[in-house]
XYZ file of C-alpha atoms in Angstrom:
436
model
C 12.910 73.202 47.533
C 12.322 72.288 43.787
C 9.479 69.671 44.847
C 7.971 71.961 47.052
C 7.883 74.607 44.415
C 6.447 72.223 41.997
C 3.630 71.353 44.499
C 2.798 75.063 45.026
C 2.963 75.834 40.980
C 1.048 72.581 40.230
C -1.929 72.971 42.974
C -1.925 76.650 42.220
C -2.491 75.599 38.651
C -5.229 73.394 39.148
C -7.130 75.768 41.564
C -6.595 78.686 39.034
C -7.076 76.520 36.055
C -10.708 75.785 37.402
C -11.297 79.170 38.205
C -10.121 80.255 35.014
C -12.775 77.937 33.249
C -15.579 79.005 35.834
C -14.860 82.608 34.860
C -14.986 81.615 30.937
C -17.975 79.646 31.686
C -19.538 83.060 33.722
C -18.408 85.178 30.583
C -19.901 82.771 28.082
C -23.115 82.209 29.702
C -24.013 85.814 31.032
C -24.334 89.102 29.186
C -22.122 91.900 29.204
C -23.695 93.945 31.726
C -24.085 91.122 34.038
C -20.942 90.225 33.676
C -19.868 93.720 34.395
C -21.867 93.468 37.522
C -20.050 90.459 38.586
C -16.765 91.903 38.000
C -17.581 94.738 40.555
C -18.862 92.109 43.081
C -15.805 90.533 42.799
C -13.473 93.161 42.767
C -15.373 93.888 46.200
C -14.740 90.462 47.580
C -10.737 90.650 46.698
C -10.948 93.993 48.391
C -12.441 92.436 51.622
C -10.015 89.640 51.266
C -7.286 92.162 51.187
C -8.149 94.234 54.132
C -8.640 91.242 56.206
C -5.258 89.830 55.446
C -3.498 93.089 56.022
C -0.146 93.089 57.941
C -1.290 89.741 59.248
C 1.650 87.902 57.869
C 4.126 90.454 58.102
C 3.778 91.458 61.610
C 3.912 87.868 62.205
C 7.083 87.560 60.304
C 8.915 90.598 62.492
C 8.029 88.986 65.667
C 9.053 85.148 64.853
C 12.617 86.002 66.318
C 10.794 86.542 69.779
C 8.473 83.198 69.244
C 10.873 80.549 68.390
C 9.275 77.859 70.676
C 6.204 75.992 69.086
C 4.103 77.140 71.834
C 4.961 80.507 71.839
C 4.286 80.633 68.085
C 0.714 79.179 68.295
C 0.129 81.706 70.547
C 1.468 84.426 68.168
C -0.699 83.163 65.502
C -3.911 82.937 67.393
C -3.480 86.816 68.232
C -3.068 87.181 64.146
C -6.188 85.436 63.819
C -7.874 87.626 66.190
C -6.745 90.568 63.998
C -7.952 89.433 60.973
C -11.196 89.182 62.439
C -11.184 92.742 63.449
C -9.809 93.736 60.285
C -12.688 91.445 58.257
C -15.394 93.138 60.507
C -14.085 96.898 59.835
C -13.691 95.639 56.003
C -17.357 94.530 55.770
C -18.355 98.002 56.896
C -16.248 99.761 54.247
C -17.789 97.294 51.399
C -21.193 98.224 52.756
C -20.824 101.764 51.819
C -19.143 101.127 48.288
C -22.067 98.673 47.759
C -24.662 101.010 48.517
C -23.046 103.857 46.586
C -21.879 101.822 43.298
C -23.829 98.421 43.082
C -27.095 98.192 45.180
C -29.255 99.328 42.006
C -28.652 96.044 40.469
C -28.049 93.821 43.790
C -29.393 92.302 46.768
C -28.821 91.973 50.677
C -28.314 88.297 50.464
C -25.946 88.854 47.412
C -23.820 91.897 49.653
C -24.056 89.376 52.788
C -22.629 86.400 50.438
C -19.544 88.582 49.210
C -18.412 89.673 52.618
C -18.599 85.907 53.764
C -16.302 84.815 50.951
C -14.337 87.664 51.359
C -13.816 86.826 55.016
C -13.407 83.143 54.809
C -10.876 83.706 51.730
C -8.861 85.571 53.927
C -8.786 83.225 56.609
C -7.178 80.460 54.694
C -4.614 82.522 53.369
C -3.717 83.553 56.808
C -3.612 79.789 58.180
C -1.604 78.850 55.149
C 0.863 81.116 55.306
C 1.413 80.572 59.102
C 2.343 76.798 57.935
C 4.646 78.220 55.476
C 6.667 80.042 57.900
C 7.081 76.693 59.916
C 8.203 75.386 56.546
C 5.093 72.809 57.158
C 4.619 72.951 53.416
C 2.013 69.626 52.987
C -0.370 71.622 55.292
C 0.029 74.727 53.801
C -0.555 73.389 50.103
C -3.642 71.554 51.657
C -5.074 74.500 53.462
C -4.156 76.933 50.438
C -5.763 74.430 47.886
C -8.449 72.644 49.219
C -10.867 75.437 50.732
C -10.566 77.874 47.649
C -11.312 74.642 45.696
C -14.371 73.844 47.759
C -15.763 77.477 47.166
C -15.350 77.416 43.647
C -16.711 73.705 43.228
C -20.010 75.154 45.151
C -20.049 78.132 43.462
C -20.017 76.050 40.149
C -22.987 74.146 41.183
C -25.204 76.801 42.346
C -24.495 78.720 38.949
C -24.884 75.721 37.229
C -28.186 75.635 38.763
C -30.020 79.259 39.072
C -27.602 80.991 36.337
C -27.281 83.957 37.992
C -24.508 86.377 39.791
C -26.075 86.036 43.297
C -26.127 82.299 43.003
C -22.522 82.128 42.279
C -21.421 84.181 45.402
C -23.982 82.269 47.754
C -22.388 78.968 46.671
C -19.114 79.849 47.035
C -19.622 81.395 50.394
C -21.447 78.183 51.537
C -18.568 75.996 50.457
C -16.177 78.131 52.023
C -17.921 77.809 55.302
C -18.121 73.875 54.925
C -14.331 74.006 54.329
C -13.979 76.342 57.654
C -16.068 73.851 59.714
C -13.489 70.955 58.218
C -10.478 73.243 59.140
C -11.352 73.371 62.420
C -12.527 69.966 62.953
C -9.056 69.057 61.637
C -7.168 71.483 64.032
C -8.783 70.954 67.134
C -6.584 71.067 70.372
C -3.893 72.470 68.343
C -4.048 75.963 68.701
C -4.268 77.734 72.041
C -7.503 79.779 72.954
C -6.823 83.341 72.117
C -6.012 85.664 75.270
C -8.259 88.544 74.565
C -8.516 91.521 72.589
C -6.134 93.510 74.848
C -2.907 91.993 72.780
C -4.423 92.785 69.606
C -4.769 96.624 69.783
C -0.923 97.152 69.653
C -0.895 94.918 66.709
C -4.124 96.697 65.071
C -2.018 99.941 65.699
C 1.281 98.177 64.140
C -1.196 96.818 61.206
C -2.035 100.403 60.136
C 1.136 100.839 57.826
C 0.179 97.742 55.650
C -3.522 98.217 55.851
C -2.687 101.336 53.767
C -0.215 99.244 51.464
C -2.843 96.620 50.971
C -5.630 98.837 50.245
C -3.528 100.948 47.481
C -2.333 97.789 46.157
C -5.862 96.827 45.728
C -6.494 100.150 44.303
C -4.112 99.409 41.786
C -5.314 96.072 40.750
C -9.026 94.507 41.250
C -9.698 98.047 42.664
C -9.481 99.818 39.416
C -12.640 98.206 38.106
C -14.458 101.119 40.080
C -12.254 103.421 37.906
C -13.147 101.512 35.096
C -16.999 101.904 35.769
C -16.675 105.530 36.578
C -14.969 106.125 33.316
C -15.906 103.640 30.488
C -19.135 101.990 29.837
C -20.155 98.465 31.234
C -19.080 96.744 28.043
C -15.756 98.153 29.283
C -15.660 96.582 32.867
C -16.731 93.473 31.835
C -13.407 93.405 29.210
C -11.478 94.702 32.274
C -12.537 92.034 34.297
C -12.017 89.333 31.882
C -8.783 90.150 31.264
C -7.579 90.796 34.500
C -8.868 87.636 35.674
C -6.805 86.147 33.334
C -3.773 87.940 33.964
C -4.176 87.136 37.482
C -3.129 83.551 36.398
C 0.455 84.887 36.202
C 0.343 86.742 39.312
C -0.347 83.086 41.222
C 2.079 81.583 38.912
C 5.060 84.149 40.761
C 3.363 83.738 44.293
C 3.554 80.315 43.995
C 7.051 80.306 43.398
C 7.904 83.348 45.831
C 5.809 81.072 48.660
C 8.860 78.830 48.875
C 11.633 81.460 48.332
C 10.806 83.876 50.994
C 10.734 81.651 53.972
C 13.856 80.322 52.660
C 15.457 84.024 52.269
C 13.943 84.813 55.603
C 15.516 81.824 57.317
C 19.028 82.621 55.718
C 19.431 86.335 56.734
C 21.319 85.046 59.849
C 23.663 83.067 57.981
C 24.663 84.735 54.952
C 25.839 87.758 53.616
C 24.077 90.423 51.641
C 26.197 89.124 49.096
C 25.666 85.806 48.991
C 21.627 86.059 49.190
C 21.900 88.435 46.160
C 23.806 85.451 44.297
C 20.736 83.339 44.829
C 18.063 85.859 44.222
C 19.454 86.805 40.910
C 19.029 82.811 40.058
C 15.607 82.715 41.535
C 14.355 86.019 39.860
C 15.982 84.965 36.458
C 14.082 81.659 36.583
C 10.735 83.593 37.544
C 10.853 85.676 34.794
C 11.306 82.987 32.217
C 8.462 80.919 33.931
C 6.438 84.248 33.619
C 7.125 84.764 29.996
C 6.534 81.178 29.068
C 3.197 80.784 30.952
C 1.955 84.274 29.826
C 3.251 83.534 26.310
C 1.101 80.552 25.986
C -2.017 81.987 27.101
C -1.816 84.788 24.630
C -1.266 82.288 21.835
C -3.996 80.103 22.842
C -6.579 82.447 24.068
C -8.143 83.286 20.555
C -8.370 79.688 19.784
C -10.041 78.874 23.091
C -12.601 81.845 22.621
C -13.490 80.559 19.141
C -14.066 76.769 20.451
C -15.982 77.858 23.463
C -18.257 80.481 21.264
C -21.188 82.208 23.316
C -20.894 85.564 24.995
C -17.100 85.098 24.647
C -16.699 86.324 21.401
C -17.088 89.681 22.605
C -13.609 89.476 24.251
C -11.754 87.591 21.361
C -9.745 90.929 20.835
C -8.541 91.257 24.261
C -5.265 89.500 23.652
C -3.330 92.802 23.400
C -5.004 94.249 26.471
C -3.916 91.009 27.789
C -0.166 91.275 26.974
C 0.084 94.984 28.581
C -0.926 93.077 32.022
C 1.245 90.257 31.712
C 4.072 92.972 30.980
C 3.055 94.458 34.400
C 3.697 91.691 36.249
C 7.148 90.809 34.600
C 8.075 94.091 35.545
C 7.058 93.687 38.921
C 9.809 91.206 39.387
C 11.856 94.091 41.149
C 9.245 94.588 43.618
C 9.033 91.295 45.010
C 13.209 91.004 45.410
C 13.381 94.227 47.154
C 10.058 93.747 49.211
C 11.628 90.536 50.998
C 14.405 93.035 52.912
C 11.882 95.414 53.929
C 9.695 92.468 55.372
C 12.695 90.629 57.047
C 13.946 93.852 58.536
C 10.291 94.679 60.070
C 10.458 97.928 58.120
C 6.660 98.384 57.268
C 6.539 102.029 58.064
C 9.317 102.582 55.328
C 7.509 99.967 52.965
C 4.393 102.080 53.681
C 6.008 105.370 52.877
C 7.240 103.784 49.519
C 3.952 102.070 48.310
C 1.866 105.294 49.177
C 4.040 107.701 46.906
C 4.995 104.873 44.383
C 1.119 104.034 44.118
C -0.046 107.303 44.279
C 2.126 108.250 41.584
C 1.590 105.134 39.357
C -2.530 105.557 39.990
C -2.405 108.944 38.592
C -0.055 107.776 35.682
C -3.108 105.342 35.333
C -5.378 108.044 35.208
C -3.658 110.143 32.735
C -3.108 107.468 30.239
C -6.798 106.540 30.306
C -7.759 109.924 29.621
C -4.981 109.973 27.015
C -5.294 106.975 25.460
C -8.836 105.965 26.342
C -9.337 102.272 26.599
C -6.047 101.464 25.783
C -4.928 103.270 28.708
C -6.435 101.157 30.883
C -4.053 98.372 30.251
C -1.018 100.449 29.503
C -1.080 102.304 32.793
C -1.522 98.889 34.782
C 1.921 98.451 33.304
C 3.102 101.737 33.893
C 2.198 102.374 37.256
C 3.603 98.515 38.121
C 7.048 99.854 36.985
C 6.951 102.970 38.824
C 6.499 100.930 42.225
C 9.333 98.681 41.141
C 11.476 101.729 40.215
C 10.767 103.142 43.536
C 11.076 100.626 45.836
C 14.658 98.918 44.151
C 15.953 102.606 44.360
C 15.145 102.592 48.210
C 16.359 99.110 48.619
C 19.204 99.344 46.808
C 20.777 102.411 48.577
C 20.030 100.581 52.016
C 21.248 97.384 51.066
C 23.543 97.550 48.078
C 21.446 94.998 45.970
C 21.967 93.639 42.749
C 19.584 94.398 40.183
C 17.947 91.291 38.625
C 17.365 92.426 35.405
C 17.179 89.364 33.333
C 14.095 88.215 34.976
C 11.858 90.960 33.644
C 13.584 91.177 30.367
C 13.200 87.520 29.629
C 9.790 87.916 30.505
C 9.025 90.660 28.179
C 11.139 89.056 25.223
C 8.978 85.969 25.516
C 5.698 88.151 25.741
C 6.611 89.974 23.132
C 7.465 87.169 20.740
C 4.073 85.235 21.492
C 1.974 88.622 20.709
C 3.471 88.548 17.563
C 3.317 85.124 16.666
C -0.437 85.277 17.831
C -1.114 88.217 15.379
C 0.511 86.745 12.591
C -1.635 83.439 13.187
C -4.765 85.876 13.243
C -3.331 87.668 9.676
C -2.658 83.891 8.293
C -6.392 83.085 9.232
C -7.693 85.930 7.722
C -6.312 85.521 4.563
C-alpha cells in the first residue's frame, strides 16, 4: 500500500506539476480578459467531466458483491461505460446552453466542440482508472490515469506554443486525448466484453440520478463557482479566481491520490473488521493525510511569490493571490471529515441518503458563499469556499456518526490548518522583509 500510495502521489504530482506549469504559462502569456475566458471554458470542461462520471464508480462499488467473478465484473464495467456515454451526451447538450448564454460572444463552434471532447474523454479515462483500482490492479490504474491526461496536456502545450490562443489549447488537448483513447482501445482489445445493449443501462441511469445531483452540486461548489464570480465581479476577478483555484486543486489531487489507495482497502475490509477496528485505522490515515496536505499547501504558499517574480509577464497581476490561496487550501483541510464519512455511505450503497446530505449541505454552503461574497466582496469568494466545505463536512459527519458511531478524526484538519497558518505567517514576514 505504501509503495502504491507513493506511486499515485508521484504520478499525480508529475501530472499536476506539468499542468501547474502549463497554467502558469497561460496566465503569463494571456491578457487577463483572455485568461478569464479560459477559466470559463475550463470550468465547463470540468463540469462535463464530472457529469459524465456521475455515479459510475459509486454504482459499480455497490454492485461488486453480486459480480465477484472476473467475467461478471467485466460485464458490469461495460454497462458502466455505456452509462457514461449517455451522460456525456446529455452533458454536452447542457454545456451548449451554458456556452450560448455565458461564453458565445468570445468563442467559436470549434472551440466548444473541443471543450466537449476534452470533458468526455477525461471522464472516460477517469472511469477506466477507477475500475482498475477496484480490482486492485494499481499498475494498470496508474498507467491509464497518468498517461492519458498527460498526453492531452502535452498536446495542448504544443498547440498553444504554436498558435498562442485559448481555442488552440483546447483543440490540442482534444487531439492528445483522442490519440490516447485510440491507444487504449488497441491495448484493451479483446479484454472487454461487448455491451449487452442499452436496456440494462436504463435502470442504472435511474439509480445514478442521486449521484448526478451530488456531482453537479459539488461542481457548483468548485469550478462551477467561476460563473458566479463572472456574474458578480469583473473579468479580472474571474481570472484571479481561476488562477487561485487551479493552484488549489494541487492539494485536492494529493488528497485524492491518498484516498485512491485507502478507499479500496477500506471497502474490502468491511466484511472482516468491526467499525471500531476500521475507525482506528481511519484515524491514523486521515491524520497522515492532514499532515501531507498542510506541508504541500504550506510549501506552495511560501514559494508562490518567488515563482511569480521569476516568471514575470502577466503573472505579476496574480502576485498577491497568496492569502486567497490559503483560504482555498484551508477548505480542503476541513474537507477531511467529508472523505472520512463518505466511504461509509458508498460501501453501504446509500446513494439516496448521501444525495440528501449533499443537497442540503451544498445548498446551505453555496448560500453562505454567496452571502459572504455580498458582505466581504472579493474576499468572500475565498472565505466562502472554506465555509461551504466546512458546512458540508459538519453535516455529513454528524449523520454518519449517528449511523455508525465514527470517531472524529480532528487531528488531520488541525494539523493541516496549523501548518498552513504557519506558512502564511512566514510568507507575510518574508514579504515584509523584502519590502524593507
